[in-house]
mmCIF file of C-alpha atoms and ligand atoms in Angstrom:
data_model
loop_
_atom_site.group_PDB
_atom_site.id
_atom_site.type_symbol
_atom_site.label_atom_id
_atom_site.label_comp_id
_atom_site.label_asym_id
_atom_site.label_seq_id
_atom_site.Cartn_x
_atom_site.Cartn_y
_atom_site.Cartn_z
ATOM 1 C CA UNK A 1 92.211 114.775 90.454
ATOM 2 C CA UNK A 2 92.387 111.090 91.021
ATOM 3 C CA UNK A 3 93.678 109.761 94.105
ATOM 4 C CA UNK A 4 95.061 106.020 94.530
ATOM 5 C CA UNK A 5 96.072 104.307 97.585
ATOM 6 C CA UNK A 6 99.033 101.571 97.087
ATOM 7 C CA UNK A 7 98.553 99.474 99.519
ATOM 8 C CA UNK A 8 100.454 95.712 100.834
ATOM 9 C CA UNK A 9 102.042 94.156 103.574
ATOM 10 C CA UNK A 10 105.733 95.412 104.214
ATOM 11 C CA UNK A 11 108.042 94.134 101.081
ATOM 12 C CA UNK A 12 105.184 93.900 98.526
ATOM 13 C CA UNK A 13 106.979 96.844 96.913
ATOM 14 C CA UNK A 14 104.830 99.521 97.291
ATOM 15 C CA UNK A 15 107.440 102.144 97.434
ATOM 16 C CA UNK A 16 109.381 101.022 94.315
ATOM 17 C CA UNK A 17 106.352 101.034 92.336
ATOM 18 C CA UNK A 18 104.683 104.378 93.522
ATOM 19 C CA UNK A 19 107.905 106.291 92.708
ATOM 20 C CA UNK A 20 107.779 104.900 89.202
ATOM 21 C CA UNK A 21 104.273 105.282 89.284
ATOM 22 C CA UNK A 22 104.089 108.711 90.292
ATOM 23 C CA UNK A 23 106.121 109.484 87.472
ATOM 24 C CA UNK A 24 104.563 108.181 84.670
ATOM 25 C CA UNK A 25 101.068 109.581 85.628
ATOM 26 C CA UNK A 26 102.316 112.942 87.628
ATOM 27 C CA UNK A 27 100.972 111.943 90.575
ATOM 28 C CA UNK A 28 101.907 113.589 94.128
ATOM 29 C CA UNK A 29 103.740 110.042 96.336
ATOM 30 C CA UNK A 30 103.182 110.696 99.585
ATOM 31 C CA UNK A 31 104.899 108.255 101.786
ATOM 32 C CA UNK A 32 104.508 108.796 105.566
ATOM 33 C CA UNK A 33 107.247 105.951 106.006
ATOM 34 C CA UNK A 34 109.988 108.352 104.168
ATOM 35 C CA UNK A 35 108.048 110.995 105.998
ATOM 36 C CA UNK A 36 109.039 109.683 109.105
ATOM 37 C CA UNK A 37 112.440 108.559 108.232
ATOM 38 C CA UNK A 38 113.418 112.228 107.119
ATOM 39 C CA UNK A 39 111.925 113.431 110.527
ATOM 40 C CA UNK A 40 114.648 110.981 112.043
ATOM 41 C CA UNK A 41 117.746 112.381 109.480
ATOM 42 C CA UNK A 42 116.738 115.859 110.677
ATOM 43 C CA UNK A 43 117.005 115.341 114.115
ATOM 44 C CA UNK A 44 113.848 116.820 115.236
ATOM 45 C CA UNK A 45 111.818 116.004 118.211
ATOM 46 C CA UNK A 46 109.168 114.354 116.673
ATOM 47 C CA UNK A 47 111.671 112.140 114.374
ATOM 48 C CA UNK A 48 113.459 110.849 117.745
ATOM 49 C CA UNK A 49 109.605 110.361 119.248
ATOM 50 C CA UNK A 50 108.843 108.205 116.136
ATOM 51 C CA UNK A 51 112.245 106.182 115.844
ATOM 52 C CA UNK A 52 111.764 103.786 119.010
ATOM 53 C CA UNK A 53 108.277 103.012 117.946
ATOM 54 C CA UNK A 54 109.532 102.663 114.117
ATOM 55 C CA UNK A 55 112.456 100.657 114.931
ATOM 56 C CA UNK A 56 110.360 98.201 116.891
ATOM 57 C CA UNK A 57 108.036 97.522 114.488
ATOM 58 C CA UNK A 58 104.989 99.225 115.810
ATOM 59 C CA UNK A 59 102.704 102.262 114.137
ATOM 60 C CA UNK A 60 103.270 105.461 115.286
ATOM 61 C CA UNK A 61 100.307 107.100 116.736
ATOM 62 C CA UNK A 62 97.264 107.886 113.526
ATOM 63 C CA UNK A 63 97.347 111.813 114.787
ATOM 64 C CA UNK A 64 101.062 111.938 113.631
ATOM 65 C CA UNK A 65 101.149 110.303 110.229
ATOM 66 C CA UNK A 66 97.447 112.185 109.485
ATOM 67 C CA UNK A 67 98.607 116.217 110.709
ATOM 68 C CA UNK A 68 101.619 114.964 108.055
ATOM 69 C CA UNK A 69 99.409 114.134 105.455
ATOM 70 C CA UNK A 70 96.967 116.853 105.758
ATOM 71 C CA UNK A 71 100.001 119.243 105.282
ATOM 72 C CA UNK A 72 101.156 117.858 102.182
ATOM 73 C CA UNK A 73 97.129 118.370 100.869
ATOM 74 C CA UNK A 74 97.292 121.562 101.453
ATOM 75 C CA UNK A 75 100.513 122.409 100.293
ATOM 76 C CA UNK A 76 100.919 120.415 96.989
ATOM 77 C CA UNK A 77 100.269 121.758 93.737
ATOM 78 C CA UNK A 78 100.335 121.217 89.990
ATOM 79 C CA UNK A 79 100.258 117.314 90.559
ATOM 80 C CA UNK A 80 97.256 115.276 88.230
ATOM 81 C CA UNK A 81 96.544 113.480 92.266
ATOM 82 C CA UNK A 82 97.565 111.601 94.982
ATOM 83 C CA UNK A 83 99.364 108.191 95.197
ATOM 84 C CA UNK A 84 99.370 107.668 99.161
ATOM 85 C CA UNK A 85 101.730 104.785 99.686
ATOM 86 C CA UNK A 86 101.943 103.316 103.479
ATOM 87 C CA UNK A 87 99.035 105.607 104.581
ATOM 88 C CA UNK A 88 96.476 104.949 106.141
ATOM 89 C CA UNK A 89 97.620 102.264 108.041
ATOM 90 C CA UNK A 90 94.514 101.628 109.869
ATOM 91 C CA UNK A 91 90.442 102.006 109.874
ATOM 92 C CA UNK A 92 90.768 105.254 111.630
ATOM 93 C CA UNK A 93 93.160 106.772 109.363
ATOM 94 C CA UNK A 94 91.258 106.127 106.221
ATOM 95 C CA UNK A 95 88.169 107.627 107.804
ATOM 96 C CA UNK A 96 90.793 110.492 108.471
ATOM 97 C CA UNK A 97 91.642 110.506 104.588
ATOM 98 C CA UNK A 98 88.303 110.107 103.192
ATOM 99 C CA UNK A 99 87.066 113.291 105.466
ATOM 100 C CA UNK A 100 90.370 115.156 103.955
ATOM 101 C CA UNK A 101 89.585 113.827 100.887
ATOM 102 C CA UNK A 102 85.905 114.851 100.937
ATOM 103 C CA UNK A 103 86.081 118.494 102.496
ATOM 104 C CA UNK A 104 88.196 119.187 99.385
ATOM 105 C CA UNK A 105 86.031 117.890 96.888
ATOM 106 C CA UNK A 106 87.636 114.694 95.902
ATOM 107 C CA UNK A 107 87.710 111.058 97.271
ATOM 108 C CA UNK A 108 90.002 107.930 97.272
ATOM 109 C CA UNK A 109 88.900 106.319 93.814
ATOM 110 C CA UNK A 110 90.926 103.362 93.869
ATOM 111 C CA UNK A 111 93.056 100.947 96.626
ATOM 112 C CA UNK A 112 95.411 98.820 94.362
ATOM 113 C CA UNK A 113 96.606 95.892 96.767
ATOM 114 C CA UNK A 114 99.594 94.238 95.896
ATOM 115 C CA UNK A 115 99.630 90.187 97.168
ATOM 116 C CA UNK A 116 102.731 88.649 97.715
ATOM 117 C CA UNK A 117 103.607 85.591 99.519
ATOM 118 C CA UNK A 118 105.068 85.795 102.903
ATOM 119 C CA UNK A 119 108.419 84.059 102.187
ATOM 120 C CA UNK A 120 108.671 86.187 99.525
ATOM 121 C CA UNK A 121 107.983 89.047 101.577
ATOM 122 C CA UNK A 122 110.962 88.247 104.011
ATOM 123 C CA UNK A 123 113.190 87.201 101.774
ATOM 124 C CA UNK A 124 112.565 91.132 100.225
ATOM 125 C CA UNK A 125 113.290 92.800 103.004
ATOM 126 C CA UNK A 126 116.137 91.228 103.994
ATOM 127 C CA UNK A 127 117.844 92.042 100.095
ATOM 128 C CA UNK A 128 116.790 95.591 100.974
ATOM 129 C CA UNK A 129 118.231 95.387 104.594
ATOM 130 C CA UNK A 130 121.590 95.069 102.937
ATOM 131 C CA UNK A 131 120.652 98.339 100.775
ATOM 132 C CA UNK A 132 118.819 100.846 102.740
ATOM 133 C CA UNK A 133 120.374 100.094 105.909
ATOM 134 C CA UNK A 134 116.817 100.496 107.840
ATOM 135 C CA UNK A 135 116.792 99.134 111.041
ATOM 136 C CA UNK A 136 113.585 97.561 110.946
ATOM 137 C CA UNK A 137 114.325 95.572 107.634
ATOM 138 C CA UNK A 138 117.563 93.825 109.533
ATOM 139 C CA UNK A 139 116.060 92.318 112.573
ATOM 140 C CA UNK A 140 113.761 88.692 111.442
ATOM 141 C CA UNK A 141 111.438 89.568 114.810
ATOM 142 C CA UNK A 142 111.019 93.013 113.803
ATOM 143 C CA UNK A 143 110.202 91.803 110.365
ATOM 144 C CA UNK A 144 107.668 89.123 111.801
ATOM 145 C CA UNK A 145 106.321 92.081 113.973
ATOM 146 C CA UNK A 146 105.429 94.407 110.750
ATOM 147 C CA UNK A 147 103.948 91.796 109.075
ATOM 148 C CA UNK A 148 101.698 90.811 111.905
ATOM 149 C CA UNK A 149 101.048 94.767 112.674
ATOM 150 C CA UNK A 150 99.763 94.869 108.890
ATOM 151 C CA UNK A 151 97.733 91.724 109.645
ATOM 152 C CA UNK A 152 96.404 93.133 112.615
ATOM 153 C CA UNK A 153 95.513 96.502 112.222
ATOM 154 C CA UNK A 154 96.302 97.642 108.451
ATOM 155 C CA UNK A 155 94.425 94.557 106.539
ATOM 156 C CA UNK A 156 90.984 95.165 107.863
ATOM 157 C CA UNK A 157 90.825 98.424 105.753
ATOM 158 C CA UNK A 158 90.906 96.111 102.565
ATOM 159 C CA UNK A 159 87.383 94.826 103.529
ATOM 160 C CA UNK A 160 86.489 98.514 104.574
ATOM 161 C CA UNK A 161 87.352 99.901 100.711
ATOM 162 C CA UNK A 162 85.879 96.491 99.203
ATOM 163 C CA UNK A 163 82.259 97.661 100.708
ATOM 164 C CA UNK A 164 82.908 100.882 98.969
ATOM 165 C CA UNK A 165 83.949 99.077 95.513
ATOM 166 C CA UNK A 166 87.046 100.708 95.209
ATOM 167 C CA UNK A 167 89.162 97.312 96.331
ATOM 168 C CA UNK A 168 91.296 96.209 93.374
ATOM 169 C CA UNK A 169 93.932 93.180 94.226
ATOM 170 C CA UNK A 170 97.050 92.701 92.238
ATOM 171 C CA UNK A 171 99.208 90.027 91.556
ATOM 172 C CA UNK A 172 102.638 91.429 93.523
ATOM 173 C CA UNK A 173 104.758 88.387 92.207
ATOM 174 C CA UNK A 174 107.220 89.021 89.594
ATOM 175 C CA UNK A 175 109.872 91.210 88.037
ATOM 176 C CA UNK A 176 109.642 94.771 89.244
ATOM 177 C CA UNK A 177 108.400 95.440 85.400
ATOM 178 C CA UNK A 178 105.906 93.129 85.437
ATOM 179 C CA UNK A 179 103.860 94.441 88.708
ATOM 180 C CA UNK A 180 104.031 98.002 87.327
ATOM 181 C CA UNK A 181 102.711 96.935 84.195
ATOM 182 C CA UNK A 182 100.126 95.198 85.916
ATOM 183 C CA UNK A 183 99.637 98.397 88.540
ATOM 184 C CA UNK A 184 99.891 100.513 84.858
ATOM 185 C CA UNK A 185 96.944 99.027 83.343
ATOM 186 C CA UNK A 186 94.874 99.110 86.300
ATOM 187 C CA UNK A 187 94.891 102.909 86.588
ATOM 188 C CA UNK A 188 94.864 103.781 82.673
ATOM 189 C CA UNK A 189 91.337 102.558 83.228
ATOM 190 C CA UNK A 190 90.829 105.678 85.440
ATOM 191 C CA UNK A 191 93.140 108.346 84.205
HETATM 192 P P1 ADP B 201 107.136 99.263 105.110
HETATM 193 O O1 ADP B 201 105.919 99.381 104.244
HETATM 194 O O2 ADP B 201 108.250 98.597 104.410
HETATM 195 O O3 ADP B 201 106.855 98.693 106.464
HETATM 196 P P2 ADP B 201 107.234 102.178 105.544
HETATM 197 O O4 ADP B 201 108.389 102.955 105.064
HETATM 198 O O5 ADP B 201 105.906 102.403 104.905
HETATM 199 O O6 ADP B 201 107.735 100.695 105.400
HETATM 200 O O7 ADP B 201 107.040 102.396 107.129
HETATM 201 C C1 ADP B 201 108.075 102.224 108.049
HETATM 202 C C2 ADP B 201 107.534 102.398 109.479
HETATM 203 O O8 ADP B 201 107.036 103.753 109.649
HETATM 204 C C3 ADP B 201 106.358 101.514 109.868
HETATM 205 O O9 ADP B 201 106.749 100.228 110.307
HETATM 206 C C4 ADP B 201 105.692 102.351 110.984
HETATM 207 O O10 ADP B 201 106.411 102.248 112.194
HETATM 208 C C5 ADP B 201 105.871 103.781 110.485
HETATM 209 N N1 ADP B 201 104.722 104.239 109.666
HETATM 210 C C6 ADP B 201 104.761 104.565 108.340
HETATM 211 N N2 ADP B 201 103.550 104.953 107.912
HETATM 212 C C7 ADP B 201 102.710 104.857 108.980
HETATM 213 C C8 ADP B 201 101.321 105.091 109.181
HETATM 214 N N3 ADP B 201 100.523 105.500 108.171
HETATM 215 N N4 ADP B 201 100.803 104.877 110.420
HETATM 216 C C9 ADP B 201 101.565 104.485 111.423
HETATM 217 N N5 ADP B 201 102.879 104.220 111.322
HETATM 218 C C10 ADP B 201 103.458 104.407 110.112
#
């Protein structure tokens, strides 16, 4: 198994590349964003627990998005590994993944990090506002919030990976076919 985090502020892409991704490597994406957002379709208490925080910009609380991802470990078959994309979110969580990870014999062996400029970034999410119809893409504040959330709590885990060598920046500007060639050639070197 090897496991790959995709990792970026909100708009770097990260969920358009993992699905393509996924695909060409058969790897599992796991998405606790679209995890969340088909809690929310379903109706179920935890979904209409989530959407306030979601649709503010915040995180929802690390025991949530971590009991979802543990599930999907242990429940997922047949797939070569794991692309998590939009998890972990924060210091704890990885600690969270890496003890998953470990207990189960295998480990996070690479963090691909997409950068993107932060005009670019907006500019993004409000094309896919028009698209996906996700309240948190159509407000600017809420935007401004995720971006400062990531900042705030979700950036420091680039620094935590880099001590662990397994930090691996890439350029996120581009055509959609350029960044996955880019993301491509970066894990060829590892599967
Ligand atoms: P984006 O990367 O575009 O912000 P996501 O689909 O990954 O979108 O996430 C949407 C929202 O779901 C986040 O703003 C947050 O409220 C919640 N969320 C998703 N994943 C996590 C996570 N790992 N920890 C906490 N909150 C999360």
């Amino acid at each position: 198994m090897v496991n790959f985090l995709i990792f970026g502020p909100p708009g770097s892409g990260k969920g358009t590349q993992s699905v393509r991704l996924a695909e060409k490597f058969n790897l599992l994406h796991l998405s606790t964003g679209d995890m969340l957002r088909a809690e929310i379709t379903a109706g179920t208490e935890l979904g209409k627990k989530m959407s306030l925080i979601m649709s503010k910009g915040e995180l929802v609380p690390d025991e949530v998005v971590i009991e979802m991802i543990a599930y999907k470990i242990d429940n997922s078959k047949g797939s070569f590994g794991f692309l998590f994309d939009g998890f972990p979110r924060t210091v704890a969580q990885t600690v969270s993944l890496e003890k998953m990870l470990n207990d189960r014999g295998m480990k996070i062996d690479k963090m691909l990090v997409l950068d993107v400029d932060h005009d670019e970034l907006v500019k993004r999410l409000i094309a896919r506002a028009e698209l996906s119809g996700r309240p948190d893409d159509k407000d600017p504040a809420v935007i401004e919030n995720r971006i400062e959330v990531y900042k705030e709590k979700t950036e420091p885990i680039i620094q935590y990976c880099n001590q662990k060598g397994i930090y691996q920046p890439v350029n996120g500007m581009g055509t959609i076919n350029d960044i996955f060639k880019r993301l491509s050639d970066y894990m060829k070197k590892l599967i």
